Structures are given as C-alpha cells and as structure tokens.
DNA sequence: GAGGTTTTGCGATTTTTTTCACAAAAAACT
DNA sequence: AGTTTTTTGTGAAAAAAATCGCAAAACCTC
C-alpha cells in the first residue's frame, strides 16, 4: 500500500489549504477548491483521495474537519515527530529557530556539531557534540534526522544515524547517501533548485510565442 | 524541446559527481559511474544524455571535462546568475551567508525586507526596503527571485516580482503562487519534506519482511 | 588484424502517473 | 414528487517517464 511520492506531497498541500479554509470559517469544500489551492486538477484531488479510501458526498463535497482528521492520520500527525539536526551552521540554525514546524507537530529536539564553540546544553534546543548523537538517538528513539553538515562529512553522519535507529533523513548535503533498505532519504538541494529554475526560465524564454 | 523536471535535476547531479571525479584526477567516466553517484541506473544516464544530444565513446565512456562543459551550458552556467531574496528572516539570512552558491555561479545580490531594523546598505549583500525591490529588479535585469516571506505576504511579493521582470521564483512560503504563463515557480517546503519522510518511514515499517 | 570484451545509443516495451469522461448520488428547485 | 443541477468516484484512455535489450562501435589482447 505504498503510494507515490507526489501523491503524498499533494496530501500535505491539501492539508495546508484545508487549514486555511477552516480558519476562514468554511465547513465544506469541493475537490475543485482544493485543486485550485494545490495547483492540480479536481480529478487529481479525487483520485488521490480515492487511493486512500477517503470519500465525500456527492453534490456536497467534503467536510473540512473530517477530511483534515483523515489526512492528518495518513501523514502521521497524530503524534509529535521528534527530529534531530546534524551540523549547526547557518541553515541548521535557521531550521532550529523556525517556528513553522511546531504547528505541524514537528519538533527539533537537538542539534549536533563537531565545533565546540557551538555547543550549548542549556539552550531550549541544545546543541551537543557530534559524538553524543549516537546515544541520544538511541535513548530517545528518534526516527527522523536532518543532515546539514558539509558534503565530506555527510556519508559518515548518515551511517551513524542509520546504525542507531534513524529511519528517515532529509539531506541538505549535495551528495547521495547509502541507505539501508528499510530507510528513506529525501534530498533538498538549493543550488539544484535554482539551477533547475534557470534552465526552465531560459527554455521558456526561447519558446516561440503562440498565435 | 522542454524536458521533464526530473531529468534536469539529474543533470545537476551528474554535474556534481563529475566535479568530484575531476577533483580526484579522473579524466573519463562511464554511465555506470555516474549512475552510482546520482542514484539512478546507467541507462537512465545515457537516456538523459541522448535527450540533449550528448554522446560519448563506445567502450571509452565520456570525457569528464567535455561533459562538464556541455552540462554547464545546458544548465545556463555560462554566466553568473544574479538572484534576489525577499524576506530576510533566519532562512534568508542563512541563504545569503551560504558559500555554496558562489562556486555554482549563483550570486545573491540583495535582500529585501519590510522591517527597517534589518536594512543595511553597506553590507556585502545589502538588505533593502521591500519598496525598492521593484526598481532594483528592473534596473539590474534580475530574472530569478527567492521568496522567504511569511505566507500572508507571499502572493503580493510574487506579483511585484513578476510585474518587474522576474521569470522564476523559488518559493519557501507554504502557499501556491499565481504565475504568468512564461514564468516558473519551484516550491520548497521543509514541513512537507519532513511529513513526506514520516509517511514513508511509517509505511516501510509496516511492510512485512520479505522471505 | 582477428577475436573477444566492454560500453554506448537508442528504439521498443513496460510501468507509472495523469487526465478524461460519465454513471450515479445527492441536493435544490419547481 | 419529479426535474434539473451539481459534484463525486472510478474505470478506461492517454501521456509521461523509466527500464530493457541489443546492435554497433571502439578498445584491448594476443
């Protein structure tokens, strides 16, 4: 019952849109509205829902609250997700300070770095020596990690994470990681994101105008 | 001659791998090696290349330097890409400080924010009032922008960007943007990235073990 | 330089994802 | 109560992307 990556990302988008509609006082929503909000077609919305056995009411759409509950359950938002970050440079610090995770039930519980100057046990989110990652992850049963260390260190750090129980990594380092079969890595690469954009901007500007 | 998004991202990955191999002193490379480095299959590598008319030598693979030149040209790396950032919170500051863009020919030339406390004209990368975005983008002919403002402001900022000549946006705000036909938006949403990970980690842990 | 081996290039096939299209259900109206 | 309208749910069709498979070219060895 493994669904495709895009489908899950779309569910997250629908969820976002639903929160917004909910805040505006709406009670019901149509596939059409969600489609607009998520930038897809209405039938894609319905197909996604049907894939997860979510159903609405003909002519009356979906109950927002009910739908939100179902999406949240699918996306594992019934409990707070504890996450650690390896590497406490600018990016990681920004992530640690970022308030947006909290309302999504995501809690960064610790950062790890080799640089002693960055260590700080009394912080709200403590920054600990990298050697403590192992024990911390094990003791707290952390399943999700973020890698924001330099390229050269990423492989090593990932290995340590996986060895000690981490099952999923968001990797900001520009290098492919070896992951055990039952683990997942999602890559985020801002350079590539920008490169991609540059390519499509150039490609579009070369496209002849339609009549 | 528009190619699919994944294909372009893969080209970026190949490029990265090639730089690494080059630094290690390699001169030639096989589709096989690139496949390993990029986490895809060898025939996917060759297919991607053939899509762009890149060819190598049977039995001798590809010349790394030549290949790099071709990829760089496809990805528009023949000239420095000037980029602006709207919103100068934690994330944007991290991006501005990030050294990795430079070696990729990406230069963040200015930040923009409404908060006067953040303004600073004498910085290496100046932070200017949001009202100046319009003129700056026009005068400098900037084509690429990053949106790192809160959700509520994102739509407005995007509109200003597009109106003044920006053709591509990387949007960190968790909301869909309306873009003119000849413009592109790439979305980066860290919450969704983590949610996605949580889903797949859960899904995999539920998968029965194979015999 | 003949024979064996390796690796590319790309058409063909398969798989995955998206879109279409329409019957059926529910609400609204008359 | 019957008719019209709107919207879902989902098979079927189409489109897009990934993978396969193999002939042909280039290199290597003897």
CSV table of C-alpha atoms (C1' of nucleotides) in Angstrom, one decimal:
chain,number,residue,atom,x,y,z
A,1,UNK,CA,0.0,0.0,0.0
A,2,UNK,CA,2.9,2.3,-0.9
A,3,UNK,CA,1.8,5.4,-2.7
A,4,UNK,CA,3.8,7.6,-4.9
A,5,UNK,CA,5.8,10.5,-3.5
A,6,UNK,CA,4.0,13.2,-5.4
A,7,UNK,CA,0.7,11.9,-4.1
A,8,UNK,CA,1.8,12.3,-0.5
A,9,UNK,CA,3.2,15.8,-1.1
A,10,UNK,CA,-0.2,16.7,-2.6
A,11,UNK,CA,-1.9,15.4,0.5
A,12,UNK,CA,0.3,17.8,2.5
A,13,UNK,CA,-0.8,20.6,0.2
A,14,UNK,CA,-4.4,19.8,0.6
A,15,UNK,CA,-4.0,19.8,4.3
A,16,UNK,CA,-2.5,23.2,4.2
A,17,UNK,CA,-5.3,24.5,2.1
A,18,UNK,CA,-7.9,23.0,4.4
A,19,UNK,CA,-6.4,24.7,7.4
A,20,UNK,CA,-6.6,28.0,5.6
A,21,UNK,CA,-10.2,27.4,4.6
A,22,UNK,CA,-11.1,26.3,8.1
A,23,UNK,CA,-9.6,29.5,9.5
A,24,UNK,CA,-11.8,31.4,7.1
A,25,UNK,CA,-14.9,29.7,8.6
A,26,UNK,CA,-15.6,27.2,5.8
A,27,UNK,CA,-17.2,23.9,6.7
A,28,UNK,CA,-17.3,22.1,3.4
A,29,UNK,CA,-15.0,22.1,0.4
A,30,UNK,CA,-15.2,20.7,-3.1
A,31,UNK,CA,-12.4,18.9,-5.0
A,32,UNK,CA,-12.4,22.0,-7.2
A,33,UNK,CA,-11.4,24.3,-4.4
A,34,UNK,CA,-8.6,22.1,-3.2
A,35,UNK,CA,-7.4,21.7,-6.8
A,36,UNK,CA,-7.1,25.5,-7.1
A,37,UNK,CA,-5.3,25.8,-3.8
A,38,UNK,CA,-2.9,23.0,-4.6
A,39,UNK,CA,-2.3,23.8,-8.2
A,40,UNK,CA,-3.7,20.5,-9.6
A,41,UNK,CA,-6.8,19.3,-11.3
A,42,UNK,CA,-10.0,18.5,-9.5
A,43,UNK,CA,-9.9,14.9,-10.6
A,44,UNK,CA,-6.4,14.5,-9.4
A,45,UNK,CA,-7.7,15.5,-5.9
A,46,UNK,CA,-10.4,13.0,-6.1
A,47,UNK,CA,-8.1,10.3,-7.4
A,48,UNK,CA,-5.7,10.9,-4.6
A,49,UNK,CA,-8.5,10.7,-2.0
A,50,UNK,CA,-9.9,7.5,-3.6
A,51,UNK,CA,-6.4,6.0,-3.4
A,52,UNK,CA,-6.6,6.4,0.4
A,53,UNK,CA,-10.3,5.4,0.7
A,54,UNK,CA,-11.3,9.0,1.5
A,55,UNK,CA,-14.8,9.8,0.3
A,56,UNK,CA,-17.0,12.8,0.4
A,57,UNK,CA,-20.6,13.4,-0.5
A,58,UNK,CA,-21.9,13.9,-4.0
A,59,UNK,CA,-23.1,17.4,-4.5
A,60,UNK,CA,-21.9,18.4,-1.1
A,61,UNK,CA,-18.2,17.9,-1.3
A,62,UNK,CA,-16.1,17.1,1.8
A,63,UNK,CA,-16.5,18.1,5.5
A,64,UNK,CA,-13.3,20.0,6.2
A,65,UNK,CA,-12.8,18.9,9.7
A,66,UNK,CA,-13.4,15.2,8.9
A,67,UNK,CA,-11.1,15.4,5.9
A,68,UNK,CA,-8.4,17.1,8.0
A,69,UNK,CA,-8.5,14.3,10.5
A,70,UNK,CA,-8.1,11.7,7.8
A,71,UNK,CA,-5.2,13.5,6.1
A,72,UNK,CA,-3.5,14.1,9.5
A,73,UNK,CA,-3.8,10.4,10.3
A,74,UNK,CA,-2.4,9.3,7.0
A,75,UNK,CA,0.5,11.8,7.3
A,76,UNK,CA,1.3,10.5,10.8
A,77,UNK,CA,0.4,13.8,12.6
A,78,UNK,CA,-1.4,12.1,15.4
A,79,UNK,CA,1.8,12.3,17.5
A,80,UNK,CA,4.6,14.9,17.7
A,81,UNK,CA,7.6,13.9,15.5
A,82,UNK,CA,10.9,14.4,17.2
A,83,UNK,CA,13.7,15.3,14.8
A,84,UNK,CA,17.4,15.9,15.3
A,85,UNK,CA,19.8,18.0,13.1
A,86,UNK,CA,23.4,17.2,12.4
A,87,UNK,CA,25.5,20.2,11.6
A,88,UNK,CA,24.7,23.6,13.2
A,89,UNK,CA,25.7,26.0,10.6
A,90,UNK,CA,23.6,28.8,9.2
A,91,UNK,CA,21.0,26.6,7.6
A,92,UNK,CA,20.5,24.3,10.6
A,93,UNK,CA,20.3,27.3,13.0
A,94,UNK,CA,17.6,28.8,10.8
A,95,UNK,CA,15.7,25.5,11.0
A,96,UNK,CA,16.1,25.3,14.7
A,97,UNK,CA,14.7,28.8,15.1
A,98,UNK,CA,11.9,28.3,12.6
A,99,UNK,CA,8.5,28.5,14.2
A,100,UNK,CA,6.6,26.8,11.4
A,101,UNK,CA,7.4,23.3,12.4
A,102,UNK,CA,5.8,23.5,15.8
A,103,UNK,CA,2.3,23.9,14.5
A,104,UNK,CA,2.9,21.0,12.2
A,105,UNK,CA,3.7,18.7,15.1
A,106,UNK,CA,7.4,18.6,14.2
A,107,UNK,CA,9.8,19.3,17.0
A,108,UNK,CA,13.6,19.7,16.5
A,109,UNK,CA,14.8,18.3,19.8
A,110,UNK,CA,18.6,18.7,19.5
A,111,UNK,CA,21.4,19.8,17.2
A,112,UNK,CA,24.8,18.2,16.9
A,113,UNK,CA,28.1,19.7,15.7
A,114,UNK,CA,31.8,19.0,15.9
A,115,UNK,CA,32.6,22.6,16.7
A,116,UNK,CA,32.8,23.0,20.5
A,117,UNK,CA,32.2,26.7,20.1
A,118,UNK,CA,28.6,25.8,19.0
A,119,UNK,CA,27.8,23.5,21.9
A,120,UNK,CA,25.2,24.7,24.3
A,121,UNK,CA,23.4,22.4,26.7
A,122,UNK,CA,21.2,24.9,28.3
A,123,UNK,CA,19.5,26.1,25.1
A,124,UNK,CA,15.9,25.5,24.5
A,125,UNK,CA,17.1,23.2,21.7
A,126,UNK,CA,20.5,22.0,23.0
A,127,UNK,CA,23.5,21.8,20.6
A,128,UNK,CA,25.6,18.8,21.5
A,129,UNK,CA,28.9,17.3,20.4
A,130,UNK,CA,28.5,15.0,17.4
A,131,UNK,CA,29.8,12.0,19.4
A,132,UNK,CA,26.7,12.2,21.5
A,133,UNK,CA,24.4,11.8,18.5
A,134,UNK,CA,24.6,8.0,18.8
A,135,UNK,CA,23.5,7.8,22.4
A,136,UNK,CA,20.8,10.5,22.1
A,137,UNK,CA,19.1,8.9,19.1
A,138,UNK,CA,19.1,5.5,20.7
A,139,UNK,CA,17.8,6.7,24.1
A,140,UNK,CA,15.1,8.9,22.8
A,141,UNK,CA,14.1,6.6,20.0
A,142,UNK,CA,14.5,9.3,17.3
A,143,UNK,CA,13.4,8.2,13.9
A,144,UNK,CA,14.0,11.3,11.7
A,145,UNK,CA,17.2,13.2,11.1
A,146,UNK,CA,18.3,16.2,9.1
A,147,UNK,CA,21.8,16.4,7.7
A,148,UNK,CA,23.2,19.9,7.3
A,149,UNK,CA,26.9,19.1,7.5
A,150,UNK,CA,29.4,19.7,4.8
A,151,UNK,CA,29.5,17.2,1.9
A,152,UNK,CA,32.6,15.5,3.1
A,153,UNK,CA,31.1,14.6,6.5
A,154,UNK,CA,27.6,13.6,5.3
A,155,UNK,CA,28.2,10.0,4.5
A,156,UNK,CA,29.7,9.3,7.9
A,157,UNK,CA,27.0,11.1,9.7
A,158,UNK,CA,24.3,9.3,7.8
A,159,UNK,CA,25.8,6.0,8.6
A,160,UNK,CA,25.9,6.8,12.3
A,161,UNK,CA,22.3,7.9,12.2
A,162,UNK,CA,21.1,4.7,10.4
A,163,UNK,CA,23.1,2.5,12.7
A,164,UNK,CA,21.4,3.9,15.7
A,165,UNK,CA,17.8,3.8,14.7
A,166,UNK,CA,17.1,6.7,12.4
A,167,UNK,CA,14.8,5.6,9.6
A,168,UNK,CA,14.5,8.8,7.5
A,169,UNK,CA,16.8,11.6,6.6
A,170,UNK,CA,16.3,14.9,5.0
A,171,UNK,CA,19.7,15.5,3.4
A,172,UNK,CA,20.9,19.1,2.6
A,173,UNK,CA,24.4,18.0,1.7
A,174,UNK,CA,24.9,17.8,-2.1
A,175,UNK,CA,25.8,14.1,-2.1
A,176,UNK,CA,24.0,10.8,-2.5
A,177,UNK,CA,23.7,8.7,0.7
A,178,UNK,CA,23.7,5.0,1.1
A,179,UNK,CA,20.6,4.0,3.0
A,180,UNK,CA,19.5,0.6,4.3
A,181,UNK,CA,16.6,-1.0,2.6
A,182,UNK,CA,14.0,0.0,5.2
A,183,UNK,CA,15.2,3.6,5.4
A,184,UNK,CA,14.4,6.7,3.3
A,185,UNK,CA,16.4,9.7,2.3
A,186,UNK,CA,14.8,12.9,0.9
A,187,UNK,CA,17.2,15.3,-0.8
A,188,UNK,CA,17.0,19.0,-0.7
A,189,UNK,CA,19.5,20.9,-2.8
A,190,UNK,CA,19.0,24.6,-3.1
A,191,UNK,CA,21.7,25.0,-5.8
A,192,UNK,CA,19.9,22.4,-7.9
A,193,UNK,CA,16.6,24.1,-7.3
A,194,UNK,CA,18.0,27.3,-8.6
A,195,UNK,CA,19.8,25.6,-11.5
A,196,UNK,CA,16.5,24.0,-12.4
A,197,UNK,CA,14.8,27.3,-12.4
A,198,UNK,CA,17.4,28.9,-14.6
A,199,UNK,CA,17.0,26.1,-17.1
A,200,UNK,CA,13.3,26.4,-17.3
A,201,UNK,CA,13.4,30.2,-17.4
A,202,UNK,CA,15.8,30.0,-20.3
A,203,UNK,CA,13.8,27.3,-22.0
A,204,UNK,CA,10.6,29.3,-21.7
A,205,UNK,CA,12.1,32.5,-23.0
A,206,UNK,CA,13.2,30.6,-26.1
A,207,UNK,CA,9.8,29.1,-26.7
A,208,UNK,CA,8.2,31.0,-29.6
A,209,UNK,CA,5.0,32.8,-28.7
A,210,UNK,CA,1.8,31.1,-29.6
A,211,UNK,CA,-0.5,32.8,-32.2
B,1,UNK,CA,12.3,21.0,-26.6
B,2,UNK,CA,11.1,21.2,-23.0
B,3,UNK,CA,12.5,18.3,-20.9
B,4,UNK,CA,11.0,16.9,-17.8
B,5,UNK,CA,11.9,18.3,-14.4
B,6,UNK,CA,13.5,15.2,-13.0
B,7,UNK,CA,15.7,15.0,-16.0
B,8,UNK,CA,17.1,18.4,-15.4
B,9,UNK,CA,17.6,17.7,-11.7
B,10,UNK,CA,19.5,14.6,-12.7
B,11,UNK,CA,21.8,16.6,-14.9
B,12,UNK,CA,22.7,18.8,-11.9
B,13,UNK,CA,23.5,15.6,-10.0
B,14,UNK,CA,25.7,14.3,-12.8
B,15,UNK,CA,27.5,17.6,-12.9
B,16,UNK,CA,28.2,17.4,-9.1
B,17,UNK,CA,29.5,13.9,-9.5
B,18,UNK,CA,31.7,15.0,-12.4
B,19,UNK,CA,33.3,17.8,-10.4
B,20,UNK,CA,34.1,15.3,-7.6
B,21,UNK,CA,35.6,12.8,-10.1
B,22,UNK,CA,37.5,15.6,-11.8
B,23,UNK,CA,39.0,16.7,-8.4
B,24,UNK,CA,40.1,13.1,-7.9
B,25,UNK,CA,42.0,13.2,-11.1
B,26,UNK,CA,39.8,11.2,-13.3
B,27,UNK,CA,39.6,12.0,-17.0
B,28,UNK,CA,37.0,9.7,-18.3
B,29,UNK,CA,33.8,8.3,-16.8
B,30,UNK,CA,31.2,5.6,-17.7
B,31,UNK,CA,27.5,5.9,-17.5
B,32,UNK,CA,27.8,3.3,-14.8
B,33,UNK,CA,29.9,5.5,-12.5
B,34,UNK,CA,27.6,8.5,-12.9
B,35,UNK,CA,24.6,6.2,-12.2
B,36,UNK,CA,26.1,5.2,-8.9
B,37,UNK,CA,26.9,8.8,-7.9
B,38,UNK,CA,23.4,10.0,-8.8
B,39,UNK,CA,21.5,7.1,-7.6
B,40,UNK,CA,19.9,6.1,-10.9
B,41,UNK,CA,20.5,3.4,-13.5
B,42,UNK,CA,23.2,3.5,-16.2
B,43,UNK,CA,20.7,3.5,-18.9
B,44,UNK,CA,18.8,6.4,-17.4
B,45,UNK,CA,22.1,8.4,-17.5
B,46,UNK,CA,22.5,7.5,-21.2
B,47,UNK,CA,18.9,8.3,-22.0
B,48,UNK,CA,19.2,11.7,-20.3
B,49,UNK,CA,22.3,12.5,-22.3
B,50,UNK,CA,20.8,11.3,-25.6
B,51,UNK,CA,17.9,13.6,-24.9
B,52,UNK,CA,20.3,16.5,-25.1
B,53,UNK,CA,22.4,15.2,-27.9
B,54,UNK,CA,25.3,14.4,-25.6
B,55,UNK,CA,27.3,11.5,-26.8
B,56,UNK,CA,30.4,9.6,-25.5
B,57,UNK,CA,32.6,6.9,-27.0
B,58,UNK,CA,31.7,3.3,-27.1
B,59,UNK,CA,33.9,1.4,-24.8
B,60,UNK,CA,35.6,4.6,-23.6
B,61,UNK,CA,32.8,6.4,-21.9
B,62,UNK,CA,32.7,10.2,-21.6
B,63,UNK,CA,35.5,12.8,-21.3
B,64,UNK,CA,34.8,14.4,-18.0
B,65,UNK,CA,35.8,18.0,-19.0
B,66,UNK,CA,33.9,17.9,-22.2
B,67,UNK,CA,30.8,16.5,-20.5
B,68,UNK,CA,31.0,19.2,-17.8
B,69,UNK,CA,31.1,21.9,-20.4
B,70,UNK,CA,28.1,20.5,-22.1
B,71,UNK,CA,26.1,20.1,-18.9
B,72,UNK,CA,27.1,23.6,-17.7
B,73,UNK,CA,26.0,25.1,-21.0
B,74,UNK,CA,22.6,23.3,-20.8
B,75,UNK,CA,22.1,24.4,-17.2
B,76,UNK,CA,22.9,28.0,-18.1
B,77,UNK,CA,26.1,28.2,-16.1
B,78,UNK,CA,28.0,30.1,-18.7
B,79,UNK,CA,27.2,33.3,-16.9
B,80,UNK,CA,26.7,34.2,-13.2
B,81,UNK,CA,23.0,34.1,-12.2
B,82,UNK,CA,22.0,37.1,-10.1
B,83,UNK,CA,19.3,36.3,-7.6
B,84,UNK,CA,17.4,38.4,-5.1
B,85,UNK,CA,15.7,37.3,-1.9
B,86,UNK,CA,12.5,38.7,-0.4
B,87,UNK,CA,12.2,38.4,3.3
B,88,UNK,CA,15.3,38.4,5.5
B,89,UNK,CA,14.4,36.1,8.3
B,90,UNK,CA,16.5,33.2,9.5
B,91,UNK,CA,16.2,31.2,6.4
B,92,UNK,CA,17.0,34.0,4.0
B,93,UNK,CA,20.0,35.1,6.2
B,94,UNK,CA,21.3,31.5,6.0
B,95,UNK,CA,21.0,31.6,2.2
B,96,UNK,CA,22.7,34.9,2.0
B,97,UNK,CA,25.6,33.6,4.1
B,98,UNK,CA,25.8,30.3,2.4
B,99,UNK,CA,29.1,29.9,0.5
B,100,UNK,CA,28.0,27.0,-1.7
B,101,UNK,CA,26.1,29.2,-4.3
B,102,UNK,CA,29.2,31.1,-5.4
B,103,UNK,CA,31.1,28.1,-6.8
B,104,UNK,CA,27.9,27.3,-8.7
B,105,UNK,CA,27.8,30.7,-10.4
B,106,UNK,CA,24.8,31.8,-8.3
B,107,UNK,CA,25.1,35.2,-6.7
B,108,UNK,CA,22.5,36.6,-4.2
B,109,UNK,CA,22.9,40.3,-4.9
B,110,UNK,CA,20.4,41.7,-2.5
B,111,UNK,CA,17.8,41.0,0.2
B,112,UNK,CA,14.6,42.9,0.7
B,113,UNK,CA,12.5,43.2,3.9
B,114,UNK,CA,9.8,45.4,5.3
B,115,UNK,CA,11.5,45.5,8.7
B,116,UNK,CA,13.7,48.7,8.9
B,117,UNK,CA,15.8,47.1,11.6
B,118,UNK,CA,17.1,44.6,9.0
B,119,UNK,CA,18.0,47.2,6.4
B,120,UNK,CA,21.7,47.6,5.7
B,121,UNK,CA,23.0,49.2,2.6
B,122,UNK,CA,26.7,48.8,3.3
B,123,UNK,CA,26.6,45.0,3.6
B,124,UNK,CA,28.4,42.9,1.1
B,125,UNK,CA,24.9,41.7,0.2
B,126,UNK,CA,22.7,44.8,1.0
B,127,UNK,CA,19.3,44.4,2.7
B,128,UNK,CA,17.0,47.0,1.3
B,129,UNK,CA,13.4,48.1,1.9
B,130,UNK,CA,10.8,46.0,0.2
B,131,UNK,CA,9.6,49.0,-1.8
B,132,UNK,CA,12.9,49.1,-3.6
B,133,UNK,CA,12.6,45.6,-4.9
B,134,UNK,CA,10.7,46.9,-7.9
B,135,UNK,CA,13.3,49.4,-9.1
B,136,UNK,CA,16.2,47.1,-8.3
B,137,UNK,CA,14.9,44.2,-10.2
B,138,UNK,CA,14.1,46.4,-13.2
B,139,UNK,CA,17.4,48.2,-13.2
B,140,UNK,CA,19.6,45.2,-12.8
B,141,UNK,CA,17.5,42.9,-15.0
B,142,UNK,CA,17.2,40.3,-12.4
B,143,UNK,CA,15.4,37.2,-13.6
B,144,UNK,CA,15.4,34.9,-10.5
B,145,UNK,CA,13.9,35.5,-7.1
B,146,UNK,CA,13.6,33.7,-3.8
B,147,UNK,CA,10.6,34.2,-1.6
B,148,UNK,CA,11.2,33.7,2.1
B,149,UNK,CA,8.5,36.0,3.5
B,150,UNK,CA,5.5,34.8,5.6
B,151,UNK,CA,2.6,33.1,3.9
B,152,UNK,CA,0.4,36.1,4.0
B,153,UNK,CA,2.8,38.3,2.1
B,154,UNK,CA,4.0,35.8,-0.5
B,155,UNK,CA,1.3,36.4,-3.1
B,156,UNK,CA,1.8,40.1,-3.1
B,157,UNK,CA,5.6,39.8,-3.3
B,158,UNK,CA,5.4,37.3,-6.1
B,159,UNK,CA,3.2,39.7,-8.1
B,160,UNK,CA,5.6,42.5,-7.7
B,161,UNK,CA,8.5,40.3,-8.8
B,162,UNK,CA,6.7,39.0,-11.9
B,163,UNK,CA,5.5,42.5,-12.8
B,164,UNK,CA,9.0,43.8,-12.8
B,165,UNK,CA,10.7,41.2,-14.9
B,166,UNK,CA,11.4,38.2,-12.6
B,167,UNK,CA,10.8,35.0,-14.6
B,168,UNK,CA,11.5,32.3,-12.0
B,169,UNK,CA,10.8,32.0,-8.2
B,170,UNK,CA,11.9,29.6,-5.6
B,171,UNK,CA,9.1,29.8,-3.1
B,172,UNK,CA,9.7,28.8,0.5
B,173,UNK,CA,6.3,30.1,1.7
B,174,UNK,CA,3.7,27.4,2.1
B,175,UNK,CA,1.3,28.7,-0.5
B,176,UNK,CA,0.7,28.3,-4.2
B,177,UNK,CA,1.6,31.3,-6.3
B,178,UNK,CA,-0.1,32.6,-9.4
B,179,UNK,CA,2.5,32.9,-12.1
B,180,UNK,CA,2.2,34.3,-15.6
B,181,UNK,CA,2.5,31.7,-18.4
B,182,UNK,CA,6.1,32.4,-19.3
B,183,UNK,CA,7.3,32.2,-15.6
B,184,UNK,CA,8.2,29.3,-13.4
B,185,UNK,CA,7.8,28.7,-9.6
B,186,UNK,CA,9.6,25.9,-7.8
B,187,UNK,CA,8.3,25.1,-4.3
B,188,UNK,CA,10.4,24.2,-1.4
B,189,UNK,CA,8.5,23.2,1.7
B,190,UNK,CA,10.5,21.8,4.6
B,191,UNK,CA,7.5,20.8,6.6
B,192,UNK,CA,6.1,18.8,3.7
B,193,UNK,CA,9.5,17.3,3.2
B,194,UNK,CA,9.5,16.0,6.7
B,195,UNK,CA,5.9,15.0,6.6
B,196,UNK,CA,6.7,13.0,3.5
B,197,UNK,CA,9.6,11.3,5.2
B,198,UNK,CA,7.4,10.5,8.2
B,199,UNK,CA,4.8,8.9,5.9
B,200,UNK,CA,7.4,6.7,4.1
B,201,UNK,CA,9.1,5.7,7.3
B,202,UNK,CA,5.8,4.6,8.8
B,203,UNK,CA,4.8,2.9,5.6
B,204,UNK,CA,8.1,1.0,5.3
B,205,UNK,CA,8.0,-0.1,9.0
B,206,UNK,CA,4.6,-1.6,8.3
B,207,UNK,CA,5.8,-3.5,5.2
B,208,UNK,CA,6.1,-7.2,6.1
B,209,UNK,CA,9.6,-8.5,5.7
B,210,UNK,CA,10.3,-10.4,2.6
B,211,UNK,CA,11.4,-14.1,2.9
C,1,DG,C1',44.4,-7.9,-37.6
C,2,DA,C1',41.1,-11.3,-35.8
C,3,DG,C1',38.5,-12.3,-31.9
C,4,DG,C1',36.8,-11.2,-27.6
C,5,DT,C1',35.1,-7.7,-24.4
C,6,DT,C1',33.1,-3.6,-23.0
C,7,DT,C1',30.2,0.2,-23.3
C,8,DT,C1',27.3,3.4,-25.8
C,9,DG,C1',22.9,4.9,-28.1
C,10,DC,C1',18.5,4.4,-28.8
C,11,DG,C1',14.1,2.1,-30.4
C,12,DA,C1',10.8,-0.8,-28.1
C,13,DT,C1',8.5,-2.1,-24.0
C,14,DT,C1',6.7,-1.6,-19.6
C,15,DT,C1',5.4,0.9,-15.8
C,16,DT,C1',3.7,4.8,-13.5
C,17,DT,C1',1.1,8.9,-13.4
C,18,DT,C1',-2.2,12.0,-15.1
C,19,DT,C1',-6.3,13.1,-17.3
C,20,DC,C1',-10.8,12.1,-19.2
C,21,DA,C1',-15.4,11.1,-19.1
C,22,DC,C1',-19.5,9.6,-17.4
C,23,DA,C1',-22.8,7.0,-14.4
C,24,DA,C1',-24.8,7.6,-10.0
C,25,DA,C1',-25.9,10.0,-5.9
C,26,DA,C1',-27.4,14.0,-3.5
C,27,DA,C1',-29.2,18.5,-3.1
C,28,DA,C1',-32.0,22.3,-4.9
C,29,DC,C1',-35.7,23.9,-7.2
C,30,DT,C1',-40.5,23.9,-9.1
D,1,DA,C1',-42.8,14.1,-6.5
D,2,DG,C1',-40.4,15.0,-10.3
D,3,DT,C1',-36.9,17.5,-12.8
D,4,DT,C1',-32.6,19.8,-13.0
D,5,DT,C1',-28.2,20.7,-11.4
D,6,DT,C1',-24.0,19.8,-9.2
D,7,DT,C1',-20.4,17.0,-7.7
D,8,DT,C1',-18.3,12.7,-6.5
D,9,DG,C1',-15.9,8.2,-7.6
D,10,DT,C1',-13.7,5.4,-10.5
D,11,DG,C1',-12.9,2.6,-14.6
D,12,DA,C1',-10.8,3.5,-19.1
D,13,DA,C1',-7.6,6.1,-22.0
D,14,DA,C1',-3.8,8.9,-22.7
D,15,DA,C1',0.5,10.8,-21.6
D,16,DA,C1',4.8,10.7,-19.5
D,17,DA,C1',8.7,8.5,-17.5
D,18,DA,C1',11.6,4.7,-16.6
D,19,DT,C1',13.6,0.4,-17.9
D,20,DC,C1',15.0,-3.1,-21.1
D,21,DG,C1',17.6,-5.1,-24.6
D,22,DC,C1',20.6,-5.4,-28.1
D,23,DA,C1',23.1,-4.0,-32.4
D,24,DA,C1',27.1,-1.5,-33.3
D,25,DA,C1',31.2,0.8,-32.3
D,26,DA,C1',35.6,1.2,-30.0
D,27,DC,C1',39.1,-0.7,-27.4
D,28,DC,C1',42.2,-4.4,-25.9
D,29,DT,C1',44.8,-8.7,-26.3
D,30,DC,C1',47.3,-12.0,-28.4
